[in-house]
Amino acid sequence: MTKIINFKNVTYTINNKVIIDNINLNIKKDGLLVLLGNNGAGKTTILKLMAGILIPTSGTINLSDMYTKQNNRIGFVFQKTIFLDRTVEENLFHALYCSMNAKNKENYIKLIQKELDQINMCHLLHEKAKNLSIGEQQIVSMIRSIIINPCILFCDEPTSNLDDNYKKIVENIIINMANKIKVIMITQDIDQANRLGEEKIVIKNGKLLN
């Protein structure tokens, strides 16, 4: 079984407070992994360590060649969405430009329109991203993360505070992506974890319970 991320004795502390406590973990290449736990368990910290946003205080994190060489683009959906003060189209194009050095604007605009059309949201193309509803913002945030063709997708509680309609849309995007690349998702919803998670890891007080 190919591994994409390996944690060996990983600890992360802030101001002498242990957030992640001596974790050993192997993450396989394919499918959907759900990180499950209560607030303050350390889930987001682990996700950011996996993504390279944070560096461990001690221990090592090893990444496979396919993660570091073949395509080092990662998608990260944060729990709180942040957009440029621009339209949906301009926000998505900015992600493409920064990640893929988009030069043919016409082709990338077509790609953006295609992604929005797949979820019947093309009508939002020229709307200010910051003016969208919470559900619409999260959908656009998801598209922004996957439109760059990442090798791995990290999602930090992507359906929190969404109604059932938008939750279903986000879950379907996650399921579709997990058929193509590795997806690692945080949730506090046990039912959602059981419904979606091919693999589940429970985190409590910075430790893995399974």
PDB file of C-alpha atoms in Angstrom:
ATOM      1  CA  MET A   1       0.000   0.000   0.000  1.00  0.00           C
ATOM      2  CA  THR A   2       1.514   3.305  -1.111  1.00  0.00           C
ATOM      3  CA  LYS A   3       1.901   5.873   1.648  1.00  0.00           C
ATOM      4  CA  ILE A   4       1.660   9.582   0.918  1.00  0.00           C
ATOM      5  CA  ILE A   5       2.380  11.036   4.378  1.00  0.00           C
ATOM      6  CA  ASN A   6       4.271   9.549   7.331  1.00  0.00           C
ATOM      7  CA  PHE A   7       4.386  11.028  10.847  1.00  0.00           C
ATOM      8  CA  LYS A   8       7.129   9.735  13.135  1.00  0.00           C
ATOM      9  CA  ASN A   9       7.023  10.837  16.785  1.00  0.00           C
ATOM     10  CA  VAL A  10       5.505  14.189  15.789  1.00  0.00           C
ATOM     11  CA  THR A  11       4.910  16.706  18.571  1.00  0.00           C
ATOM     12  CA  TYR A  12       3.731  20.289  18.212  1.00  0.00           C
ATOM     13  CA  THR A  13       3.752  22.789  21.058  1.00  0.00           C
ATOM     14  CA  ILE A  14       2.783  26.448  21.467  1.00  0.00           C
ATOM     15  CA  ASN A  15       4.140  28.380  24.461  1.00  0.00           C
ATOM     16  CA  ASN A  16       5.097  25.094  26.121  1.00  0.00           C
ATOM     17  CA  LYS A  17       1.557  23.749  25.684  1.00  0.00           C
ATOM     18  CA  VAL A  18       1.433  20.387  23.904  1.00  0.00           C
ATOM     19  CA  ILE A  19      -1.076  20.526  21.043  1.00  0.00           C
ATOM     20  CA  ILE A  20      -0.007  17.343  19.240  1.00  0.00           C
ATOM     21  CA  ASP A  21       1.575  14.668  21.415  1.00  0.00           C
ATOM     22  CA  ASN A  22       4.102  12.233  19.890  1.00  0.00           C
ATOM     23  CA  ILE A  23       1.977  11.015  16.982  1.00  0.00           C
ATOM     24  CA  ASN A  24       2.940   8.173  14.647  1.00  0.00           C
ATOM     25  CA  LEU A  25       0.792   7.919  11.539  1.00  0.00           C
ATOM     26  CA  ASN A  26       0.886   6.505   8.024  1.00  0.00           C
ATOM     27  CA  ILE A  27      -1.540   7.850   5.457  1.00  0.00           C
ATOM     28  CA  LYS A  28      -2.186   5.852   2.318  1.00  0.00           C
ATOM     29  CA  LYS A  29      -2.249   7.418  -1.109  1.00  0.00           C
ATOM     30  CA  ASP A  30      -5.866   6.965  -2.188  1.00  0.00           C
ATOM     31  CA  GLY A  31      -9.376   7.664  -0.949  1.00  0.00           C
ATOM     32  CA  LEU A  32     -10.964   9.729   1.805  1.00  0.00           C
ATOM     33  CA  LEU A  33      -9.591  10.002   5.332  1.00  0.00           C
ATOM     34  CA  VAL A  34     -11.744  11.629   8.031  1.00  0.00           C
ATOM     35  CA  LEU A  35     -10.200  13.203  11.132  1.00  0.00           C
ATOM     36  CA  LEU A  36     -12.821  13.113  13.872  1.00  0.00           C
ATOM     37  CA  GLY A  37     -12.777  14.823  17.268  1.00  0.00           C
ATOM     38  CA  ASN A  38     -14.183  17.561  19.470  1.00  0.00           C
ATOM     39  CA  ASN A  39     -13.143  21.220  19.510  1.00  0.00           C
ATOM     40  CA  GLY A  40      -9.582  21.621  20.734  1.00  0.00           C
ATOM     41  CA  ALA A  41      -8.653  18.000  20.028  1.00  0.00           C
ATOM     42  CA  GLY A  42      -5.846  19.030  17.647  1.00  0.00           C
ATOM     43  CA  LYS A  43      -7.476  18.147  14.333  1.00  0.00           C
ATOM     44  CA  THR A  44      -6.726  21.407  12.526  1.00  0.00           C
ATOM     45  CA  THR A  45      -3.146  21.420  13.786  1.00  0.00           C
ATOM     46  CA  ILE A  46      -2.593  17.907  12.398  1.00  0.00           C
ATOM     47  CA  LEU A  47      -4.124  18.956   9.079  1.00  0.00           C
ATOM     48  CA  LYS A  48      -1.828  21.993   8.853  1.00  0.00           C
ATOM     49  CA  LEU A  49       1.185  19.827   9.721  1.00  0.00           C
ATOM     50  CA  MET A  50       0.234  17.453   6.911  1.00  0.00           C
ATOM     51  CA  ALA A  51      -0.073  20.369   4.494  1.00  0.00           C
ATOM     52  CA  GLY A  52       3.249  21.910   5.523  1.00  0.00           C
ATOM     53  CA  ILE A  53       1.579  25.040   6.865  1.00  0.00           C
ATOM     54  CA  LEU A  54       3.025  24.226  10.297  1.00  0.00           C
ATOM     55  CA  ILE A  55       6.385  22.655  11.162  1.00  0.00           C
ATOM     56  CA  PRO A  56       6.539  20.099  13.996  1.00  0.00           C
ATOM     57  CA  THR A  57       8.315  21.046  17.202  1.00  0.00           C
ATOM     58  CA  SER A  58       9.888  17.588  17.205  1.00  0.00           C
ATOM     59  CA  GLY A  59       9.654  14.423  15.146  1.00  0.00           C
ATOM     60  CA  THR A  60       9.591  14.091  11.370  1.00  0.00           C
ATOM     61  CA  ILE A  61       7.000  14.237   8.613  1.00  0.00           C
ATOM     62  CA  ASN A  62       7.964  12.439   5.415  1.00  0.00           C
ATOM     63  CA  LEU A  63       6.115  12.974   2.150  1.00  0.00           C
ATOM     64  CA  SER A  64       6.076  10.668  -0.845  1.00  0.00           C
ATOM     65  CA  ASP A  65       7.689  11.672  -4.141  1.00  0.00           C
ATOM     66  CA  MET A  66       4.300  12.030  -5.820  1.00  0.00           C
ATOM     67  CA  TYR A  67       3.435  14.681  -3.232  1.00  0.00           C
ATOM     68  CA  THR A  68       6.712  16.600  -3.400  1.00  0.00           C
ATOM     69  CA  LYS A  69       7.874  16.236  -7.008  1.00  0.00           C
ATOM     70  CA  GLN A  70       5.243  15.197  -9.527  1.00  0.00           C
ATOM     71  CA  ASN A  71       2.703  17.791  -8.467  1.00  0.00           C
ATOM     72  CA  ASN A  72       3.268  19.809  -5.329  1.00  0.00           C
ATOM     73  CA  ARG A  73       0.001  21.708  -5.613  1.00  0.00           C
ATOM     74  CA  ILE A  74      -2.278  21.141  -2.651  1.00  0.00           C
ATOM     75  CA  GLY A  75      -5.857  22.226  -2.128  1.00  0.00           C
ATOM     76  CA  PHE A  76      -6.790  23.515   1.315  1.00  0.00           C
ATOM     77  CA  VAL A  77     -10.360  24.427   2.251  1.00  0.00           C
ATOM     78  CA  PHE A  78     -10.274  26.451   5.454  1.00  0.00           C
ATOM     79  CA  GLN A  79     -13.178  26.500   7.879  1.00  0.00           C
ATOM     80  CA  LYS A  80     -13.408  30.278   7.520  1.00  0.00           C
ATOM     81  CA  THR A  81     -13.406  31.403   3.907  1.00  0.00           C
ATOM     82  CA  ILE A  82     -11.280  34.374   2.863  1.00  0.00           C
ATOM     83  CA  PHE A  83     -11.696  36.026  -0.533  1.00  0.00           C
ATOM     84  CA  LEU A  84     -10.187  38.902  -2.432  1.00  0.00           C
ATOM     85  CA  ASP A  85     -12.544  41.863  -2.780  1.00  0.00           C
ATOM     86  CA  ARG A  86     -13.332  40.769  -6.322  1.00  0.00           C
ATOM     87  CA  THR A  87     -15.867  38.703  -8.264  1.00  0.00           C
ATOM     88  CA  VAL A  88     -16.148  34.925  -8.030  1.00  0.00           C
ATOM     89  CA  GLU A  89     -14.559  34.653 -11.481  1.00  0.00           C
ATOM     90  CA  GLU A  90     -11.621  36.859 -10.478  1.00  0.00           C
ATOM     91  CA  ASN A  91     -11.044  34.946  -7.228  1.00  0.00           C
ATOM     92  CA  LEU A  92     -10.952  31.621  -9.071  1.00  0.00           C
ATOM     93  CA  PHE A  93      -8.716  32.991 -11.801  1.00  0.00           C
ATOM     94  CA  HIS A  94      -6.333  34.351  -9.163  1.00  0.00           C
ATOM     95  CA  ALA A  95      -6.012  30.837  -7.683  1.00  0.00           C
ATOM     96  CA  LEU A  96      -5.242  29.428 -11.128  1.00  0.00           C
ATOM     97  CA  TYR A  97      -2.739  32.154 -11.913  1.00  0.00           C
ATOM     98  CA  CYS A  98      -0.848  31.771  -8.623  1.00  0.00           C
ATOM     99  CA  SER A  99      -0.762  27.959  -8.711  1.00  0.00           C
ATOM    100  CA  MET A 100      -0.399  27.238 -12.407  1.00  0.00           C
ATOM    101  CA  ASN A 101       0.938  30.500 -13.855  1.00  0.00           C
ATOM    102  CA  ALA A 102      -2.127  30.801 -16.060  1.00  0.00           C
ATOM    103  CA  LYS A 103      -1.263  32.671 -19.224  1.00  0.00           C
ATOM    104  CA  ASN A 104      -4.125  31.803 -21.537  1.00  0.00           C
ATOM    105  CA  LYS A 105      -6.900  33.698 -19.785  1.00  0.00           C
ATOM    106  CA  GLU A 106      -9.604  32.578 -22.202  1.00  0.00           C
ATOM    107  CA  ASN A 107      -8.956  28.867 -21.531  1.00  0.00           C
ATOM    108  CA  TYR A 108      -8.938  29.351 -17.779  1.00  0.00           C
ATOM    109  CA  ILE A 109     -12.131  31.390 -17.802  1.00  0.00           C
ATOM    110  CA  LYS A 110     -13.755  28.512 -19.702  1.00  0.00           C
ATOM    111  CA  LEU A 111     -12.508  26.122 -17.032  1.00  0.00           C
ATOM    112  CA  ILE A 112     -13.973  28.322 -14.290  1.00  0.00           C
ATOM    113  CA  GLN A 113     -17.311  28.484 -16.081  1.00  0.00           C
ATOM    114  CA  LYS A 114     -17.302  24.703 -16.526  1.00  0.00           C
ATOM    115  CA  GLU A 115     -16.666  24.088 -12.816  1.00  0.00           C
ATOM    116  CA  LEU A 116     -19.475  26.425 -11.792  1.00  0.00           C
ATOM    117  CA  ASP A 117     -21.829  25.033 -14.410  1.00  0.00           C
ATOM    118  CA  GLN A 118     -21.399  21.499 -13.029  1.00  0.00           C
ATOM    119  CA  ILE A 119     -23.080  22.602  -9.803  1.00  0.00           C
ATOM    120  CA  ASN A 120     -25.539  25.035 -11.432  1.00  0.00           C
ATOM    121  CA  MET A 121     -23.835  28.121 -10.022  1.00  0.00           C
ATOM    122  CA  CYS A 122     -22.738  29.950 -13.172  1.00  0.00           C
ATOM    123  CA  HIS A 123     -25.070  32.783 -12.206  1.00  0.00           C
ATOM    124  CA  LEU A 124     -22.578  33.695  -9.460  1.00  0.00           C
ATOM    125  CA  LEU A 125     -19.709  34.261 -11.882  1.00  0.00           C
ATOM    126  CA  HIS A 126     -19.738  38.051 -11.731  1.00  0.00           C
ATOM    127  CA  GLU A 127     -20.982  38.417  -8.155  1.00  0.00           C
ATOM    128  CA  LYS A 128     -18.653  39.770  -5.463  1.00  0.00           C
ATOM    129  CA  ALA A 129     -17.393  36.681  -3.597  1.00  0.00           C
ATOM    130  CA  LYS A 130     -17.640  38.423  -0.238  1.00  0.00           C
ATOM    131  CA  ASN A 131     -21.342  39.147  -0.834  1.00  0.00           C
ATOM    132  CA  LEU A 132     -22.356  35.516  -1.296  1.00  0.00           C
ATOM    133  CA  SER A 133     -24.257  33.490   1.282  1.00  0.00           C
ATOM    134  CA  ILE A 134     -22.257  31.273   3.646  1.00  0.00           C
ATOM    135  CA  GLY A 135     -23.181  28.198   1.621  1.00  0.00           C
ATOM    136  CA  GLU A 136     -22.261  29.812  -1.687  1.00  0.00           C
ATOM    137  CA  GLN A 137     -18.950  31.027  -0.273  1.00  0.00           C
ATOM    138  CA  GLN A 138     -18.043  27.537   0.872  1.00  0.00           C
ATOM    139  CA  ILE A 139     -18.856  26.068  -2.533  1.00  0.00           C
ATOM    140  CA  VAL A 140     -16.667  28.688  -4.232  1.00  0.00           C
ATOM    141  CA  SER A 141     -13.925  27.968  -1.689  1.00  0.00           C
ATOM    142  CA  MET A 142     -14.124  24.280  -2.593  1.00  0.00           C
ATOM    143  CA  ILE A 143     -13.905  25.062  -6.318  1.00  0.00           C
ATOM    144  CA  ARG A 144     -10.967  27.402  -5.703  1.00  0.00           C
ATOM    145  CA  SER A 145      -9.117  24.520  -4.041  1.00  0.00           C
ATOM    146  CA  ILE A 146      -9.825  21.850  -6.660  1.00  0.00           C
ATOM    147  CA  ILE A 147      -9.632  23.912  -9.852  1.00  0.00           C
ATOM    148  CA  ILE A 148      -5.826  24.016  -9.556  1.00  0.00           C
ATOM    149  CA  ASN A 149      -5.691  20.228 -10.044  1.00  0.00           C
ATOM    150  CA  PRO A 150      -4.114  19.417  -6.659  1.00  0.00           C
ATOM    151  CA  CYS A 151      -2.426  16.139  -5.791  1.00  0.00           C
ATOM    152  CA  ILE A 152      -4.082  16.180  -2.359  1.00  0.00           C
ATOM    153  CA  LEU A 153      -7.040  18.047  -0.862  1.00  0.00           C
ATOM    154  CA  PHE A 154      -7.304  19.118   2.788  1.00  0.00           C
ATOM    155  CA  CYS A 155     -10.713  20.177   4.137  1.00  0.00           C
ATOM    156  CA  ASP A 156     -11.128  21.737   7.587  1.00  0.00           C
ATOM    157  CA  GLU A 157     -14.770  21.178   8.613  1.00  0.00           C
ATOM    158  CA  PRO A 158     -16.024  22.177   5.153  1.00  0.00           C
ATOM    159  CA  THR A 159     -19.712  21.661   5.961  1.00  0.00           C
ATOM    160  CA  SER A 160     -19.932  23.348   9.350  1.00  0.00           C
ATOM    161  CA  ASN A 161     -22.765  25.912   9.494  1.00  0.00           C
ATOM    162  CA  LEU A 162     -24.172  24.809   6.117  1.00  0.00           C
ATOM    163  CA  ASP A 163     -27.778  23.833   5.513  1.00  0.00           C
ATOM    164  CA  ASP A 164     -28.586  20.373   4.174  1.00  0.00           C
ATOM    165  CA  ASN A 165     -28.629  21.485   0.535  1.00  0.00           C
ATOM    166  CA  TYR A 166     -25.164  23.028   0.550  1.00  0.00           C
ATOM    167  CA  LYS A 167     -23.824  20.254   2.789  1.00  0.00           C
ATOM    168  CA  LYS A 168     -24.888  17.704   0.185  1.00  0.00           C
ATOM    169  CA  ILE A 169     -23.192  19.671  -2.606  1.00  0.00           C
ATOM    170  CA  VAL A 170     -19.926  19.884  -0.641  1.00  0.00           C
ATOM    171  CA  GLU A 171     -20.061  16.206   0.304  1.00  0.00           C
ATOM    172  CA  ASN A 172     -20.602  15.224  -3.335  1.00  0.00           C
ATOM    173  CA  ILE A 173     -17.579  17.300  -4.376  1.00  0.00           C
ATOM    174  CA  ILE A 174     -15.486  15.589  -1.704  1.00  0.00           C
ATOM    175  CA  ILE A 175     -16.641  12.111  -2.761  1.00  0.00           C
ATOM    176  CA  ASN A 176     -15.880  12.847  -6.412  1.00  0.00           C
ATOM    177  CA  MET A 177     -12.428  14.196  -5.567  1.00  0.00           C
ATOM    178  CA  ALA A 178     -11.659  11.178  -3.359  1.00  0.00           C
ATOM    179  CA  ASN A 179     -12.114   8.986  -6.432  1.00  0.00           C
ATOM    180  CA  LYS A 180      -9.229  10.868  -8.062  1.00  0.00           C
ATOM    181  CA  ILE A 181      -6.846  12.033  -5.337  1.00  0.00           C
ATOM    182  CA  LYS A 182      -6.275  11.778  -1.596  1.00  0.00           C
ATOM    183  CA  VAL A 183      -8.765  13.807   0.439  1.00  0.00           C
ATOM    184  CA  ILE A 184      -8.291  14.438   4.156  1.00  0.00           C
ATOM    185  CA  MET A 185     -11.285  15.985   5.879  1.00  0.00           C
ATOM    186  CA  ILE A 186     -11.989  17.191   9.418  1.00  0.00           C
ATOM    187  CA  THR A 187     -15.425  16.872  10.966  1.00  0.00           C
ATOM    188  CA  GLN A 188     -17.074  16.782  14.380  1.00  0.00           C
ATOM    189  CA  ASP A 189     -20.153  15.101  12.895  1.00  0.00           C
ATOM    190  CA  ILE A 190     -20.009  11.378  13.713  1.00  0.00           C
ATOM    191  CA  ASP A 191     -22.839  10.566  11.312  1.00  0.00           C
ATOM    192  CA  GLN A 192     -21.029  12.374   8.495  1.00  0.00           C
ATOM    193  CA  ALA A 193     -17.786  10.594   9.330  1.00  0.00           C
ATOM    194  CA  ASN A 194     -19.503   7.205   9.216  1.00  0.00           C
ATOM    195  CA  ARG A 195     -21.332   8.115   6.012  1.00  0.00           C
ATOM    196  CA  LEU A 196     -18.309   9.398   4.083  1.00  0.00           C
ATOM    197  CA  GLY A 197     -15.178   8.102   5.734  1.00  0.00           C
ATOM    198  CA  GLU A 198     -13.449   5.131   4.177  1.00  0.00           C
ATOM    199  CA  GLU A 199     -10.864   5.645   6.900  1.00  0.00           C
ATOM    200  CA  LYS A 200     -11.465   7.382  10.192  1.00  0.00           C
ATOM    201  CA  ILE A 201      -8.987   8.611  12.788  1.00  0.00           C
ATOM    202  CA  VAL A 202     -10.257   9.851  16.150  1.00  0.00           C
ATOM    203  CA  ILE A 203      -8.196  12.547  17.860  1.00  0.00           C
ATOM    204  CA  LYS A 204      -8.478  13.517  21.512  1.00  0.00           C
ATOM    205  CA  ASN A 205      -6.225  15.874  23.461  1.00  0.00           C
ATOM    206  CA  GLY A 206      -3.578  15.770  20.736  1.00  0.00           C
ATOM    207  CA  LYS A 207      -3.398  11.969  20.634  1.00  0.00           C
ATOM    208  CA  LEU A 208      -4.719   9.366  18.228  1.00  0.00           C
ATOM    209  CA  LEU A 209      -7.297   7.019  19.727  1.00  0.00           C
ATOM    210  CA  ASN A 210      -7.094   4.455  16.924  1.00  0.00           C
TER     211      ASN A 210
END
